[in-house]
Amino acid sequence: MSIDEYVFTNQIILKLVGLYPTSVIRCLVCLLCMLLIVIPQVIQIYFNRYDLAVILETSSVLLTILLAMLKSIVWILNQNTMESLVRFMLTDYWKIAEILDDTHYFTTYAKSARKVTKSYLILIFNALLFFFSLPPIEMLIAKTNGALNVDKHFPFSATYPTFCYESFSFEVIYASQMIATIVCGLVILATDTLIATALLHTCGHFAILQKNLMKLNDDLDYIKHLTNNSKKLDEISRILRQKMFRLVKHHQIIIRFSDDMEKAFSPIMLLQVFASNLIICLVGLQVSTTLTDRYKLIQYSSYLLMALFQLLLFCWPGDNLIVQSSMVSKTAYSVNWYEASILIKAEILFIILRSQKPSCITAGKFYVMCLENFSTVLSTSLSYFTVLRSLN
């Protein structure tokens, strides 16, 4: 088991955007790059503040970029907490799994986290590729069809001075939008996949704990047949107590890491839930209003798919975390109580009682990230969509 094999992509992207190891200069450069498109889009909304269609089209992209900027700012403001959390996850947390998981059961979750990272990477850059490539394709098709005046337009709706639509200036602005949105995609990819990876790794630790608790039954059955061998019984009992102490310690480490994740990621989750409600609604609205324009339909459909996956990225691992942490109590309760009554009953009770409250990650301490609430967000977005569709 090598940590680099499973989180290599996460580490590269985190380093690129200056989040881990924390580089304030790189973070500021990323924020400035994103301003290249934020400012023109804000200007567009201001000049078209009475045109709801323009506001909705521009806001769908602007919200995503602002979300990326806010996530970076939250990270920088809590850089010490974030850095220590990530460092522990990539070092000691992984080593503990290596020591306690002799069958490499933990790698199942590590592989899932790696697949999630790669899938999200593909979705983000697939959406960006459609936005970047379709405008030139449209202009080329128009020229091929003999159009005399081909309208130039950028990948994303924004307001620029007239000279920006002339040759060279147009290419520079086009490149600035590409840079801004690629940086935005990298920041979102870095933060979101790190959170999902941390959640899935923690699910793996809870699974290891359950497996090792189940192994206690084998040890207790073995002790039952050593009643006539006091010397051997004392030795096995001592080893069993050591195992139980290690399990309790492991459980405490997992819970502490889960609590640290909750404190560190809760503000980011709050931003995400609020933004996802609006982004899914606005992008869905764009999809519904561009059904006759196949180019825009492709663009916004890929964007909507990415927005849905982004929310699912937190709710699915979050739901797994609740399930796996709850299962610890049931697994501990299934240990042979009669044989454990003298040796390790107190420790098992401690694990059972502590597992009554499942670990979870929340948005702002009040909104639990799970599959049930994923459907709630979609329902809320649909309500917003219905209202905006009637207004539009």
PDB file of N, CA, C and O in Angstrom, residues 57 134 138 153 286-301:
ATOM      1  N   GLU A  57     -28.322  33.805 -17.320  1.00  0.00           N
ATOM      2  CA  GLU A  57     -27.270  33.145 -18.090  1.00  0.00           C
ATOM      3  C   GLU A  57     -25.896  33.448 -17.514  1.00  0.00           C
ATOM      4  O   GLU A  57     -25.055  32.557 -17.374  1.00  0.00           O
ATOM      5  N   LEU A 134     -16.727  25.081 -28.785  1.00  0.00           N
ATOM      6  CA  LEU A 134     -17.921  25.288 -29.593  1.00  0.00           C
ATOM      7  C   LEU A 134     -18.004  26.669 -30.260  1.00  0.00           C
ATOM      8  O   LEU A 134     -18.445  26.753 -31.408  1.00  0.00           O
ATOM      9  N   GLU A 138     -18.694  27.110 -34.214  1.00  0.00           N
ATOM     10  CA  GLU A 138     -19.844  27.855 -34.740  1.00  0.00           C
ATOM     11  C   GLU A 138     -19.407  28.889 -35.765  1.00  0.00           C
ATOM     12  O   GLU A 138     -20.018  29.030 -36.834  1.00  0.00           O
ATOM     13  N   HIS A 153     -18.024  35.649 -30.487  1.00  0.00           N
ATOM     14  CA  HIS A 153     -18.458  35.601 -29.096  1.00  0.00           C
ATOM     15  C   HIS A 153     -17.522  34.711 -28.300  1.00  0.00           C
ATOM     16  O   HIS A 153     -16.875  33.809 -28.832  1.00  0.00           O
ATOM     17  N   GLN A 286     -31.009  27.074 -18.092  1.00  0.00           N
ATOM     18  CA  GLN A 286     -30.339  27.307 -19.369  1.00  0.00           C
ATOM     19  C   GLN A 286     -30.531  26.122 -20.311  1.00  0.00           C
ATOM     20  O   GLN A 286     -30.722  26.303 -21.507  1.00  0.00           O
ATOM     21  N   VAL A 287     -30.492  24.924 -19.763  1.00  0.00           N
ATOM     22  CA  VAL A 287     -30.709  23.730 -20.590  1.00  0.00           C
ATOM     23  C   VAL A 287     -32.112  23.741 -21.181  1.00  0.00           C
ATOM     24  O   VAL A 287     -32.322  23.451 -22.371  1.00  0.00           O
ATOM     25  N   SER A 288     -33.094  24.096 -20.361  1.00  0.00           N
ATOM     26  CA  SER A 288     -34.489  24.079 -20.820  1.00  0.00           C
ATOM     27  C   SER A 288     -34.779  25.158 -21.850  1.00  0.00           C
ATOM     28  O   SER A 288     -35.688  25.010 -22.666  1.00  0.00           O
ATOM     29  N   THR A 289     -34.014  26.266 -21.817  1.00  0.00           N
ATOM     30  CA  THR A 289     -34.272  27.371 -22.748  1.00  0.00           C
ATOM     31  C   THR A 289     -33.406  27.310 -24.005  1.00  0.00           C
ATOM     32  O   THR A 289     -33.531  28.169 -24.872  1.00  0.00           O
ATOM     33  N   THR A 290     -32.515  26.337 -24.079  1.00  0.00           N
ATOM     34  CA  THR A 290     -31.631  26.237 -25.252  1.00  0.00           C
ATOM     35  C   THR A 290     -31.849  24.922 -25.996  1.00  0.00           C
ATOM     36  O   THR A 290     -30.941  24.430 -26.664  1.00  0.00           O
ATOM     37  N   LEU A 291     -33.037  24.356 -25.870  1.00  0.00           N
ATOM     38  CA  LEU A 291     -33.305  23.074 -26.513  1.00  0.00           C
ATOM     39  C   LEU A 291     -33.204  23.158 -28.032  1.00  0.00           C
ATOM     40  O   LEU A 291     -32.905  22.158 -28.698  1.00  0.00           O
ATOM     41  N   THR A 292     -33.433  24.326 -28.595  1.00  0.00           N
ATOM     42  CA  THR A 292     -33.369  24.487 -30.050  1.00  0.00           C
ATOM     43  C   THR A 292     -31.969  24.851 -30.529  1.00  0.00           C
ATOM     44  O   THR A 292     -31.701  24.825 -31.723  1.00  0.00           O
ATOM     45  N   ASP A 293     -31.100  25.235 -29.618  1.00  0.00           N
ATOM     46  CA  ASP A 293     -29.716  25.578 -29.954  1.00  0.00           C
ATOM     47  C   ASP A 293     -28.815  24.433 -29.510  1.00  0.00           C
ATOM     48  O   ASP A 293     -28.479  24.306 -28.342  1.00  0.00           O
ATOM     49  N   ARG A 294     -28.440  23.575 -30.450  1.00  0.00           N
ATOM     50  CA  ARG A 294     -27.730  22.351 -30.083  1.00  0.00           C
ATOM     51  C   ARG A 294     -26.362  22.621 -29.450  1.00  0.00           C
ATOM     52  O   ARG A 294     -25.888  21.837 -28.628  1.00  0.00           O
ATOM     53  N   TYR A 295     -25.724  23.741 -29.851  1.00  0.00           N
ATOM     54  CA  TYR A 295     -24.410  24.045 -29.289  1.00  0.00           C
ATOM     55  C   TYR A 295     -24.512  24.401 -27.810  1.00  0.00           C
ATOM     56  O   TYR A 295     -23.790  23.872 -26.968  1.00  0.00           O
ATOM     57  N   LYS A 296     -25.409  25.307 -27.503  1.00  0.00           N
ATOM     58  CA  LYS A 296     -25.592  25.703 -26.097  1.00  0.00           C
ATOM     59  C   LYS A 296     -26.177  24.559 -25.274  1.00  0.00           C
ATOM     60  O   LYS A 296     -25.884  24.431 -24.078  1.00  0.00           O
ATOM     61  N   LEU A 297     -26.999  23.745 -25.902  1.00  0.00           N
ATOM     62  CA  LEU A 297     -27.568  22.601 -25.199  1.00  0.00           C
ATOM     63  C   LEU A 297     -26.462  21.639 -24.754  1.00  0.00           C
ATOM     64  O   LEU A 297     -26.474  21.141 -23.615  1.00  0.00           O
ATOM     65  N   ILE A 298     -25.481  21.398 -25.617  1.00  0.00           N
ATOM     66  CA  ILE A 298     -24.350  20.533 -25.269  1.00  0.00           C
ATOM     67  C   ILE A 298     -23.532  21.157 -24.141  1.00  0.00           C
ATOM     68  O   ILE A 298     -23.148  20.485 -23.179  1.00  0.00           O
ATOM     69  N   GLN A 299     -23.285  22.462 -24.260  1.00  0.00           N
ATOM     70  CA  GLN A 299     -22.493  23.160 -23.248  1.00  0.00           C
ATOM     71  C   GLN A 299     -23.139  23.052 -21.863  1.00  0.00           C
ATOM     72  O   GLN A 299     -22.506  22.623 -20.892  1.00  0.00           O
ATOM     73  N   TYR A 300     -24.380  23.455 -21.781  1.00  0.00           N
ATOM     74  CA  TYR A 300     -25.037  23.536 -20.473  1.00  0.00           C
ATOM     75  C   TYR A 300     -25.451  22.163 -19.938  1.00  0.00           C
ATOM     76  O   TYR A 300     -25.580  21.996 -18.721  1.00  0.00           O
ATOM     77  N   SER A 301     -25.637  21.190 -20.821  1.00  0.00           N
ATOM     78  CA  SER A 301     -25.915  19.835 -20.337  1.00  0.00           C
ATOM     79  C   SER A 301     -24.689  19.259 -19.628  1.00  0.00           C
ATOM     80  O   SER A 301     -24.804  18.625 -18.564  1.00  0.00           O
TER      81      SER A 301
END
